[in-house]
Tab-separated table of C-alpha atoms in Angstrom:
chain	number	residue	atom	x	y	z
A	1	MET	CA	-73.727	66.245	-72.246
A	2	SER	CA	-73.243	63.585	-74.910
A	3	THR	CA	-69.962	63.002	-76.691
A	4	SER	CA	-71.488	60.795	-79.365
A	5	ASP	CA	-70.255	60.873	-82.951
A	6	THR	CA	-73.826	60.741	-84.223
A	7	THR	CA	-74.449	64.173	-85.837
A	8	THR	CA	-73.945	65.394	-89.371
A	9	PRO	CA	-72.039	68.626	-90.240
A	10	ASP	CA	-74.976	70.276	-92.034
A	11	GLN	CA	-77.565	69.260	-89.460
A	12	PRO	CA	-75.773	69.276	-86.106
A	13	ASN	CA	-78.828	68.128	-84.155
A	14	THR	CA	-79.761	65.320	-86.546
A	15	PRO	CA	-78.344	61.919	-85.627
A	16	LYS	CA	-76.035	60.400	-88.234
A	17	TYR	CA	-76.778	56.955	-86.852
A	18	ARG	CA	-79.883	55.520	-85.219
A	19	GLU	CA	-79.815	55.876	-81.439
A	20	GLN	CA	-82.926	53.846	-80.532
A	21	PRO	CA	-83.809	50.230	-81.392
A	22	GLU	CA	-86.467	49.704	-84.041
A	23	ALA	CA	-89.958	48.711	-82.902
A	24	THR	CA	-89.741	45.257	-84.424
A	25	THR	CA	-90.247	41.691	-83.242
A	26	GLY	CA	-87.533	40.443	-85.620
A	27	MET	CA	-83.749	40.294	-85.505
A	28	PRO	CA	-81.899	43.668	-85.621
A	29	ALA	CA	-80.049	44.380	-88.885
A	30	GLY	CA	-76.663	44.948	-87.228
A	31	ILE	CA	-76.427	41.547	-85.521
A	32	PRO	CA	-74.731	39.672	-88.443
A	33	TYR	CA	-71.888	42.219	-88.490
A	34	ILE	CA	-71.365	41.897	-84.731
A	35	ILE	CA	-71.442	38.090	-84.907
A	36	GLY	CA	-68.992	38.043	-87.834
A	37	ASN	CA	-66.672	40.461	-86.063
A	38	GLU	CA	-66.777	38.366	-82.889
A	39	ALA	CA	-65.972	35.119	-84.732
A	40	ALA	CA	-62.896	36.658	-86.403
A	41	GLU	CA	-61.737	38.449	-83.234
A	42	ARG	CA	-62.033	35.290	-81.139
A	43	PHE	CA	-60.104	33.367	-83.821
A	44	SER	CA	-57.280	35.835	-83.341
A	45	PHE	CA	-57.362	35.772	-79.532
A	46	TYR	CA	-57.771	32.046	-78.949
A	47	GLY	CA	-55.356	31.166	-81.740
A	48	MET	CA	-52.694	33.289	-80.066
A	49	ARG	CA	-53.593	31.996	-76.586
A	50	SER	CA	-53.575	28.345	-77.662
A	51	ILE	CA	-49.864	28.453	-78.478
A	52	LEU	CA	-48.766	30.888	-75.765
A	53	THR	CA	-47.717	28.295	-73.167
A	54	VAL	CA	-45.895	26.148	-75.746
A	55	PHE	CA	-44.214	29.244	-77.218
A	56	MET	CA	-42.962	30.385	-73.805
A	57	THR	CA	-41.659	26.928	-72.827
A	58	THR	CA	-40.218	25.892	-76.215
A	59	TYR	CA	-39.688	28.735	-78.725
A	60	LEU	CA	-38.800	31.855	-76.717
A	61	LEU	CA	-35.486	33.500	-77.644
A	62	ASN	CA	-33.146	35.879	-75.832
A	63	ALA	CA	-31.850	39.181	-77.211
A	64	SER	CA	-28.996	37.342	-78.962
A	65	GLY	CA	-31.421	35.125	-80.852
A	66	GLU	CA	-30.585	32.034	-78.787
A	67	LEU	CA	-33.207	29.681	-77.373
A	68	ASP	CA	-34.182	30.841	-73.861
A	69	PRO	CA	-37.495	29.212	-72.832
A	70	MET	CA	-39.368	29.611	-69.534
A	71	SER	CA	-39.974	26.840	-67.005
A	72	ASP	CA	-43.437	25.259	-66.823
A	73	GLU	CA	-44.226	27.068	-63.565
A	74	ASP	CA	-43.142	30.457	-64.942
A	75	ALA	CA	-45.158	29.880	-68.113
A	76	LYS	CA	-48.283	29.051	-66.081
A	77	PHE	CA	-47.765	32.182	-63.956
A	78	TRP	CA	-47.311	34.511	-66.923
A	79	GLY	CA	-50.074	32.840	-68.912
A	80	HIS	CA	-52.575	33.490	-66.141
A	81	THR	CA	-51.172	36.992	-65.586
A	82	PHE	CA	-51.822	37.822	-69.238
A	83	ILE	CA	-55.391	36.507	-69.078
A	84	MET	CA	-55.890	38.450	-65.847
A	85	ALA	CA	-54.752	41.656	-67.568
A	86	ALA	CA	-56.956	40.953	-70.585
A	87	TYR	CA	-59.985	40.763	-68.307
A	88	PHE	CA	-59.015	43.701	-66.086
A	89	THR	CA	-58.810	46.258	-68.920
A	90	PRO	CA	-62.557	45.910	-69.687
A	91	LEU	CA	-63.128	48.423	-66.875
A	92	LEU	CA	-61.041	50.977	-68.791
A	93	GLY	CA	-62.867	50.285	-72.055
A	94	ALA	CA	-66.285	50.442	-70.413
A	95	PHE	CA	-65.721	53.864	-68.843
A	96	LEU	CA	-64.151	55.128	-72.071
A	97	ALA	CA	-67.243	54.001	-74.001
A	98	ASP	CA	-69.962	55.128	-71.598
A	99	TRP	CA	-68.182	58.382	-70.653
A	100	LEU	CA	-66.466	59.687	-73.811
A	101	LEU	CA	-66.505	57.744	-77.078
A	102	GLY	CA	-69.572	55.525	-77.179
A	103	LYS	CA	-69.310	51.787	-77.742
A	104	TYR	CA	-68.815	51.890	-81.533
A	105	ARG	CA	-65.778	54.187	-81.567
A	106	THR	CA	-64.217	52.509	-78.534
A	107	ILE	CA	-64.420	49.107	-80.244
A	108	LEU	CA	-63.092	50.450	-83.539
A	109	TYR	CA	-60.130	52.434	-82.131
A	110	LEU	CA	-58.978	49.796	-79.629
A	111	SER	CA	-59.177	47.109	-82.332
A	112	VAL	CA	-56.337	48.891	-84.134
A	113	LEU	CA	-54.100	48.591	-81.040
A	114	TYR	CA	-55.131	44.959	-80.850
A	115	CYS	CA	-53.819	44.391	-84.402
A	116	LEU	CA	-50.510	46.050	-83.485
A	117	GLY	CA	-50.142	43.620	-80.575
A	118	HIS	CA	-50.345	40.643	-82.937
A	119	LEU	CA	-47.787	42.340	-85.177
A	120	ALA	CA	-45.357	42.703	-82.264
A	121	LEU	CA	-45.656	38.983	-81.395
A	122	ALA	CA	-45.082	37.997	-85.019
A	123	MET	CA	-42.054	40.265	-85.490
A	124	ASN	CA	-40.158	39.692	-82.220
A	125	GLU	CA	-39.709	36.267	-80.570
A	126	THR	CA	-37.923	37.560	-77.452
A	127	ARG	CA	-39.284	38.474	-74.017
A	128	PHE	CA	-39.406	42.115	-75.167
A	129	GLY	CA	-41.643	41.293	-78.134
A	130	LEU	CA	-43.722	39.025	-75.894
A	131	ALA	CA	-44.242	41.828	-73.348
A	132	ILE	CA	-45.165	44.462	-75.965
A	133	GLY	CA	-47.434	42.117	-77.915
A	134	LEU	CA	-49.267	40.710	-74.916
A	135	GLY	CA	-49.605	44.187	-73.399
A	136	LEU	CA	-51.283	45.613	-76.502
A	137	ILE	CA	-53.483	42.540	-76.952
A	138	ALA	CA	-54.532	42.607	-73.291
A	139	LEU	CA	-55.487	46.285	-73.661
A	140	GLY	CA	-57.251	45.780	-76.992
A	141	THR	CA	-59.195	42.608	-76.330
A	142	GLY	CA	-60.072	43.618	-72.779
A	143	ALA	CA	-61.182	47.158	-73.500
A	144	ILE	CA	-63.496	46.174	-76.368
A	145	LYS	CA	-64.969	43.096	-74.682
A	146	PRO	CA	-67.619	44.729	-72.436
A	147	CYS	CA	-68.503	47.143	-75.217
A	148	VAL	CA	-69.138	44.349	-77.730
A	149	SER	CA	-71.318	42.382	-75.302
A	150	ALA	CA	-73.334	45.485	-74.386
A	151	HIS	CA	-73.471	46.551	-78.052
A	152	VAL	CA	-75.271	43.278	-78.840
A	153	GLY	CA	-77.957	44.034	-76.275
A	154	ASP	CA	-78.252	47.665	-77.413
A	155	GLN	CA	-79.648	46.508	-80.755
A	156	PHE	CA	-82.822	45.202	-79.047
A	157	GLY	CA	-85.952	46.939	-77.800
A	158	THR	CA	-88.858	45.723	-75.731
A	159	LYS	CA	-90.658	44.145	-78.701
A	160	ASN	CA	-87.789	41.822	-79.598
A	161	SER	CA	-86.105	41.527	-76.189
A	162	HIS	CA	-87.405	37.946	-76.033
A	163	LEU	CA	-84.678	37.121	-78.580
A	164	LEU	CA	-81.854	38.261	-76.273
A	165	ALA	CA	-81.198	34.864	-74.689
A	166	LYS	CA	-80.972	33.147	-78.073
A	167	VAL	CA	-78.783	35.895	-79.557
A	168	PHE	CA	-76.341	35.768	-76.637
A	169	GLY	CA	-76.264	32.013	-77.192
A	170	TRP	CA	-75.447	32.422	-80.889
A	171	PHE	CA	-73.005	35.199	-80.002
A	172	TYR	CA	-71.253	32.578	-77.901
A	173	VAL	CA	-71.403	30.143	-80.824
A	174	ALA	CA	-69.546	32.733	-82.942
A	175	ILE	CA	-66.895	33.040	-80.234
A	176	ASN	CA	-66.348	29.314	-80.193
A	177	LEU	CA	-66.556	28.828	-83.949
A	178	GLY	CA	-63.574	31.145	-84.271
A	179	SER	CA	-61.898	29.503	-81.287
A	180	PHE	CA	-62.365	25.960	-82.609
A	181	PHE	CA	-60.725	26.533	-85.984
A	182	SER	CA	-57.916	28.678	-84.569
A	183	THR	CA	-57.108	26.192	-81.784
A	184	LEU	CA	-56.675	23.447	-84.371
A	185	LEU	CA	-54.856	25.553	-86.964
A	186	THR	CA	-52.540	27.785	-84.922
A	187	PRO	CA	-50.639	25.009	-83.050
A	188	TRP	CA	-50.122	23.268	-86.404
A	189	LEU	CA	-48.774	26.520	-87.887
A	190	LEU	CA	-46.409	26.898	-84.920
A	191	ASP	CA	-45.161	23.321	-85.266
A	192	ARG	CA	-44.799	23.499	-89.050
A	193	TYR	CA	-43.802	27.116	-89.798
A	194	GLY	CA	-42.686	28.689	-86.515
A	195	SER	CA	-43.976	31.487	-84.319
A	196	GLN	CA	-43.923	34.334	-86.853
A	197	ILE	CA	-46.503	32.682	-89.098
A	198	ALA	CA	-48.414	31.231	-86.134
A	199	PHE	CA	-48.811	34.663	-84.529
A	200	GLY	CA	-49.206	36.451	-87.853
A	201	VAL	CA	-52.317	34.556	-89.019
A	202	PRO	CA	-54.354	35.534	-85.920
A	203	GLY	CA	-53.243	39.112	-86.583
A	204	VAL	CA	-54.726	38.960	-90.083
A	205	LEU	CA	-57.998	37.651	-88.649
A	206	MET	CA	-58.087	40.561	-86.180
A	207	ALA	CA	-57.715	42.976	-89.086
A	208	ILE	CA	-60.654	41.238	-90.815
A	209	ALA	CA	-62.678	41.518	-87.591
A	210	THR	CA	-62.052	45.255	-87.471
A	211	LEU	CA	-63.106	45.645	-91.108
A	212	LEU	CA	-66.332	43.682	-90.570
A	213	PHE	CA	-67.256	45.849	-87.604
A	214	TRP	CA	-66.650	49.051	-89.569
A	215	MET	CA	-68.840	47.737	-92.409
A	216	GLY	CA	-71.802	47.457	-90.041
A	217	ARG	CA	-71.644	51.061	-88.828
A	218	ASN	CA	-74.802	52.138	-90.703
A	219	LYS	CA	-76.766	49.111	-89.481
A	220	PHE	CA	-76.017	49.479	-85.766
A	221	ILE	CA	-77.911	51.256	-83.039
A	222	HIS	CA	-75.375	53.733	-81.595
A	223	ILE	CA	-76.152	54.518	-77.966
A	224	PRO	CA	-74.472	57.893	-77.211
A	225	ALA	CA	-71.887	58.289	-74.474
A	226	ARG	CA	-73.284	60.022	-71.401
A	227	GLY	CA	-70.351	62.209	-70.379
A	228	PRO	CA	-69.098	62.567	-66.779
A	229	GLY	CA	-72.564	61.785	-65.404
A	230	VAL	CA	-71.788	58.128	-66.007
A	231	PHE	CA	-69.626	58.025	-62.863
A	232	LYS	CA	-72.571	59.129	-60.742
A	233	ASP	CA	-74.805	56.630	-62.533
A	234	ALA	CA	-72.348	53.803	-61.853
A	235	PHE	CA	-71.728	54.301	-58.159
A	236	THR	CA	-74.872	55.927	-56.767
A	237	GLY	CA	-78.609	55.386	-57.003
A	238	ILE	CA	-79.921	52.433	-59.028
A	239	GLY	CA	-76.528	51.903	-60.692
A	240	GLY	CA	-74.715	51.584	-57.395
A	241	LEU	CA	-77.453	49.294	-56.055
A	242	ALA	CA	-77.299	47.047	-59.144
A	243	LEU	CA	-73.513	46.786	-58.831
A	244	LEU	CA	-73.716	46.091	-55.105
A	245	ASN	CA	-76.204	43.265	-55.758
A	246	LEU	CA	-74.050	41.707	-58.478
A	247	ILE	CA	-70.609	41.861	-56.824
A	248	PRO	CA	-71.129	38.807	-54.527
A	249	ILE	CA	-72.173	36.778	-57.603
A	250	TYR	CA	-69.115	37.906	-59.559
A	251	LEU	CA	-66.732	37.119	-56.672
A	252	LEU	CA	-67.910	33.503	-56.573
A	253	VAL	CA	-67.988	33.163	-60.368
A	254	ALA	CA	-64.307	34.210	-60.279
A	255	VAL	CA	-63.486	30.836	-58.729
A	256	PHE	CA	-65.038	29.129	-61.772
A	257	TRP	CA	-62.696	31.106	-64.040
A	258	SER	CA	-59.669	30.218	-61.889
A	259	LEU	CA	-60.339	26.606	-62.873
A	260	PHE	CA	-61.634	27.069	-66.421
A	261	ASP	CA	-58.683	29.063	-67.751
A	262	GLN	CA	-56.259	26.355	-66.663
A	263	THR	CA	-57.243	24.556	-69.867
A	264	ALA	CA	-54.733	26.908	-71.557
A	265	THR	CA	-51.936	26.267	-69.030
A	266	SER	CA	-51.851	23.258	-66.674
A	267	TRP	CA	-54.090	21.100	-68.892
A	268	VAL	CA	-51.771	21.683	-71.870
A	269	ILE	CA	-48.758	20.692	-69.772
A	270	GLN	CA	-50.611	17.591	-68.526
A	271	ALA	CA	-51.482	16.579	-72.100
A	272	GLU	CA	-47.748	16.376	-72.895
A	273	SER	CA	-47.600	13.220	-70.712
A	274	MET	CA	-50.687	11.554	-72.211
A	275	ASN	CA	-51.305	9.281	-75.191
A	276	ARG	CA	-52.557	11.817	-77.759
A	277	SER	CA	-53.061	9.386	-80.622
A	278	VAL	CA	-56.578	9.670	-82.087
A	279	PHE	CA	-57.522	7.385	-85.016
A	280	GLY	CA	-53.849	7.036	-85.883
A	281	PHE	CA	-53.089	10.784	-85.742
A	282	GLU	CA	-50.848	12.266	-83.056
A	283	LEU	CA	-52.421	15.502	-81.771
A	284	LEU	CA	-50.316	18.341	-80.406
A	285	SER	CA	-50.879	19.028	-76.704
A	286	SER	CA	-52.149	22.539	-77.395
A	287	GLN	CA	-54.641	21.279	-79.993
A	288	ILE	CA	-56.650	19.405	-77.339
A	289	GLN	CA	-58.089	22.785	-76.316
A	290	ALA	CA	-60.174	22.650	-79.517
A	291	ALA	CA	-62.447	20.168	-77.730
A	292	ASN	CA	-63.963	23.060	-75.770
A	293	PRO	CA	-65.156	25.272	-78.662
A	294	PHE	CA	-66.222	22.202	-80.672
A	295	LEU	CA	-68.423	21.057	-77.790
A	296	ILE	CA	-69.795	24.588	-77.363
A	297	LEU	CA	-71.083	24.455	-80.945
A	298	ILE	CA	-73.042	21.325	-80.007
A	299	PHE	CA	-74.094	22.281	-76.497
A	300	VAL	CA	-75.471	25.790	-77.084
A	301	PRO	CA	-78.376	24.686	-79.323
A	302	LEU	CA	-78.768	21.446	-77.329
A	303	PHE	CA	-79.104	23.306	-74.031
A	304	SER	CA	-81.213	26.168	-75.432
A	305	TYR	CA	-83.745	24.086	-77.341
A	306	VAL	CA	-83.743	20.700	-75.548
A	307	LEU	CA	-82.158	20.535	-72.106
A	308	TYR	CA	-83.287	23.853	-70.614
A	309	PRO	CA	-86.953	23.469	-71.697
A	310	ALA	CA	-86.961	19.884	-70.338
A	311	ILE	CA	-85.579	20.965	-66.949
A	312	ASP	CA	-87.917	23.960	-66.876
A	313	ARG	CA	-90.895	21.600	-67.019
A	314	VAL	CA	-89.681	20.000	-63.769
A	315	PHE	CA	-88.711	23.190	-61.893
A	316	PRO	CA	-88.166	26.842	-62.944
A	317	LEU	CA	-84.641	27.079	-64.361
A	318	THR	CA	-83.735	30.664	-63.501
A	319	PRO	CA	-80.407	32.240	-64.540
A	320	LEU	CA	-78.912	31.882	-61.079
A	321	ARG	CA	-79.904	28.227	-60.922
A	322	LYS	CA	-78.100	27.619	-64.223
A	323	ILE	CA	-74.944	29.227	-62.831
A	324	SER	CA	-75.149	27.175	-59.645
A	325	LEU	CA	-75.502	23.893	-61.547
A	326	GLY	CA	-72.537	24.846	-63.741
A	327	MET	CA	-70.332	25.421	-60.714
A	328	PHE	CA	-71.015	21.946	-59.322
A	329	LEU	CA	-70.278	20.409	-62.740
A	330	THR	CA	-66.888	22.164	-62.716
A	331	VAL	CA	-65.933	20.311	-59.533
A	332	SER	CA	-66.438	16.935	-61.217
A	333	SER	CA	-64.421	18.036	-64.248
A	334	PHE	CA	-61.379	18.858	-62.125
A	335	ALA	CA	-61.807	15.629	-60.179
A	336	ILE	CA	-61.290	13.765	-63.469
A	337	ILE	CA	-58.170	15.828	-64.217
A	338	ALA	CA	-56.830	15.016	-60.735
A	339	LEU	CA	-57.366	11.277	-61.340
A	340	ILE	CA	-55.582	11.558	-64.700
A	341	GLU	CA	-52.622	13.241	-62.996
A	342	GLN	CA	-52.506	10.509	-60.349
A	343	ASN	CA	-52.338	7.885	-63.101
A	344	ILE	CA	-49.437	9.777	-64.725
A	345	GLN	CA	-47.651	9.965	-61.357
A	346	ASP	CA	-48.057	6.205	-60.995
A	347	GLY	CA	-46.247	5.679	-64.297
A	348	GLY	CA	-49.219	5.404	-66.617
A	349	THR	CA	-49.814	7.055	-69.977
A	350	PRO	CA	-53.582	7.617	-69.980
A	351	SER	CA	-55.488	8.219	-73.196
A	352	ILE	CA	-56.281	11.806	-74.105
A	353	ALA	CA	-59.923	10.655	-74.242
A	354	TRP	CA	-60.027	11.052	-70.456
A	355	GLN	CA	-59.084	14.711	-70.750
A	356	VAL	CA	-61.731	15.107	-73.465
A	357	LEU	CA	-64.272	13.726	-70.969
A	358	ALA	CA	-63.192	16.410	-68.503
A	359	TYR	CA	-63.517	19.001	-71.293
A	360	THR	CA	-67.058	17.757	-72.002
A	361	ILE	CA	-68.179	18.303	-68.410
A	362	LEU	CA	-66.337	21.624	-68.113
A	363	THR	CA	-67.881	22.877	-71.366
A	364	ALA	CA	-71.372	22.032	-70.109
A	365	ALA	CA	-70.505	24.064	-67.007
A	366	GLU	CA	-69.262	26.936	-69.176
A	367	VAL	CA	-72.554	27.079	-71.080
A	368	MET	CA	-74.438	27.325	-67.800
A	369	VAL	CA	-72.100	29.840	-66.167
A	370	SER	CA	-70.567	32.045	-68.858
A	371	ILE	CA	-73.418	32.507	-71.350
A	372	THR	CA	-75.914	32.973	-68.539
A	373	CYS	CA	-73.701	35.578	-66.833
A	374	LEU	CA	-73.430	37.565	-70.077
A	375	GLU	CA	-77.186	37.791	-70.535
A	376	PHE	CA	-77.903	38.227	-66.819
A	377	SER	CA	-75.336	41.037	-66.434
A	378	TYR	CA	-76.780	42.910	-69.399
A	379	THR	CA	-80.395	42.711	-68.249
A	380	GLN	CA	-79.524	43.616	-64.627
A	381	ALA	CA	-77.538	46.722	-65.666
A	382	PRO	CA	-79.275	50.130	-65.823
A	383	ASN	CA	-79.238	51.403	-69.401
A	384	SER	CA	-76.730	54.206	-68.820
A	385	ILE	CA	-73.969	51.902	-67.501
A	386	LYS	CA	-74.386	48.612	-69.347
A	387	SER	CA	-70.758	48.514	-70.564
A	388	ILE	CA	-69.545	49.275	-67.052
A	389	ILE	CA	-71.596	46.476	-65.486
A	390	MET	CA	-70.386	44.079	-68.198
A	391	SER	CA	-66.801	45.104	-67.367
A	392	PHE	CA	-67.324	44.268	-63.700
A	393	TYR	CA	-68.510	40.810	-64.747
A	394	LEU	CA	-65.364	40.422	-66.846
A	395	LEU	CA	-63.307	41.459	-63.810
A	396	SER	CA	-64.426	38.137	-62.334
A	397	VAL	CA	-62.383	36.447	-65.079
A	398	ALA	CA	-59.392	38.631	-64.166
A	399	LEU	CA	-59.836	37.797	-60.502
A	400	GLY	CA	-60.068	34.089	-61.317
A	401	ASN	CA	-56.759	34.209	-63.181
A	402	PHE	CA	-55.242	36.275	-60.372
A	403	ILE	CA	-56.199	33.417	-58.035
A	404	ALA	CA	-54.638	30.827	-60.371
A	405	ALA	CA	-51.468	32.877	-60.934
A	406	GLY	CA	-51.193	33.630	-57.201
A	407	VAL	CA	-51.532	29.968	-56.241
A	408	ASN	CA	-48.880	28.984	-58.781
A	409	ALA	CA	-46.530	31.664	-57.454
A	410	ILE	CA	-47.061	30.646	-53.807
A	411	ILE	CA	-46.645	26.897	-54.347
A	412	SER	CA	-43.504	27.199	-56.494
A	413	ASN	CA	-40.361	26.173	-54.606
A	414	PRO	CA	-36.934	27.731	-55.382
A	415	ASP	CA	-35.742	24.435	-56.870
A	416	GLY	CA	-38.622	24.369	-59.376
A	417	THR	CA	-40.718	21.811	-57.491
A	418	SER	CA	-44.244	22.475	-56.228
A	419	LYS	CA	-45.782	22.549	-52.748
A	420	LEU	CA	-48.874	20.982	-54.351
A	421	PRO	CA	-47.286	18.251	-56.481
A	422	GLY	CA	-49.123	16.162	-59.047
A	423	ALA	CA	-52.786	15.422	-58.419
A	424	THR	CA	-52.787	17.432	-55.164
A	425	TYR	CA	-52.762	20.625	-57.260
A	426	TYR	CA	-55.993	19.712	-59.045
A	427	TRP	CA	-57.712	18.419	-55.895
A	428	PHE	CA	-56.986	21.790	-54.267
A	429	PHE	CA	-58.823	23.666	-57.034
A	430	ALA	CA	-61.685	21.141	-57.076
A	431	GLY	CA	-62.155	21.725	-53.340
A	432	LEU	CA	-62.026	25.495	-53.796
A	433	MET	CA	-64.733	25.261	-56.461
A	434	LEU	CA	-66.930	23.088	-54.243
A	435	VAL	CA	-66.804	25.688	-51.448
A	436	ALA	CA	-67.655	28.499	-53.891
A	437	ALA	CA	-70.561	26.510	-55.380
A	438	CYS	CA	-72.073	25.924	-51.939
A	439	LEU	CA	-71.710	29.612	-51.017
A	440	PHE	CA	-73.316	30.612	-54.324
A	441	ILE	CA	-76.567	28.880	-53.326
A	442	PHE	CA	-76.954	31.227	-50.358
A	443	VAL	CA	-75.996	34.326	-52.375
A	444	ALA	CA	-78.556	33.420	-55.054
A	445	LEU	CA	-81.301	32.915	-52.456
A	446	ILE	CA	-81.008	36.504	-51.216
A	447	TYR	CA	-80.423	38.170	-54.589
A	448	ARG	CA	-82.952	40.803	-55.668
A	449	GLY	CA	-82.621	42.543	-59.006
A	450	LYS	CA	-84.350	44.529	-61.700
A	451	THR	CA	-84.453	44.058	-65.478
A	452	TYR	CA	-83.511	46.890	-67.864
A	453	ILE	CA	-83.963	46.850	-71.661
A	454	GLN	CA	-82.551	49.678	-73.791
A	455	ASP	CA	-85.856	51.353	-74.784
A	456	ASP	CA	-87.740	50.682	-71.539
A	457	GLU	CA	-86.762	52.160	-68.170
A	458	THR	CA	-90.097	51.200	-66.605
A	459	LEU	CA	-89.624	47.481	-66.024
A	460	ASP	CA	-89.698	47.038	-62.269
A	461	ALA	CA	-88.668	44.624	-59.618
A	462	GLU	CA	-91.630	42.363	-60.349
A	463	SER	CA	-89.269	40.717	-62.830
A	464	THR	CA	-87.146	39.606	-59.895
A	465	ALA	CA	-89.044	36.319	-59.816
A	466	GLU	CA	-87.438	35.405	-63.152
A	467	ASN	CA	-83.949	36.491	-62.101
A	468	SER	CA	-83.594	35.199	-58.545
A	469	MET	CA	-83.154	31.691	-57.330
A	470	THR	CA	-85.638	30.201	-54.913
A	471	ALA	CA	-85.144	27.151	-52.766
């Protein structure tokens, strides 16, 4: 039984919206609306996230309106806890979409809650406002995330499925275009005008994102919800097998996210002790995060059109090989951060250019890990549970932040000091990533999968050669 909203009152069996991709080799008509929505939504999320640590450690008030900031360790813990929650709720959104509402309505309705979360942050600068705002944003952004990613893939059929890799790349460009501008602008707004304006502007962008998505409703392919049968599809038969195959990959990718998302917490705190002068301008510590989305805008086309084809001429660059290479790059990025921290401990004030170098390597790793995982998860998911499989991939981000938050909680001493002081903290995570990268090689060697495109259930395991990693 379908619970789709795709019938008209006068013709109850006639779809209101198209439910199958067009037989075309070109780009689907709904893609610009999805890309525009994603750029505005990511502006709102990353703008808010870029100032979260600084807000909690510098601007937070108590119920009496007096300054009552958190310690650095508490801010890191709660920052990672929020990100963990934002990437745990995708499971809720995925089941809601594939079981009851369909992807379109799930995205639209949860976007409204998302807007209310920004409003709460802008209106209340206390821990209460922080809890309400972050709770609603975590629910909104998390629940729509797997639906948006799967909704992109749903627009494609077998004739234009060759465009999927490029579209997921440009989808990622949209994410980082929004992130780049918001990471530069929002810290400046916080510094110049305070938290109400700084949190309010991302809220306006989220409202624009919701409007853009609604405007594309007649252009989209609307895949109907499947009803309660989706639970059987997810955990038995080919769905259960696909999930079982992917879980070991996601568990190891979680370690990557435990390092990557520290750019919003420990890296910001480290930047406070660095020389942030660039061409005579003093950058705010939270603005350095803009290096990541800026580099993404350069690296996505560079990797897609230059680097990947060049490597592919030497040896087949399968998706799992890309992920593996990205993991090893992440180790070197954190090694640089550890050396920076050692220099600070020794009394130095290193240039922020060294952290930008670490960002450059980490961003290259992100392109290889994150974009590839998005496309790979979509193609490896049976058609009836694509949002659910995407949500399990996003759970790896939640698990990564659970690891980071858990480590910060365990190493925090009662007197505010750390059991892993200074550079030791970063060397610990670099070592953890190295172990995960080595284990990933063995997991990739034994992986066997199957490719699924929305209008073709017949593609078989012969495609495994493209999706598995050989020696």
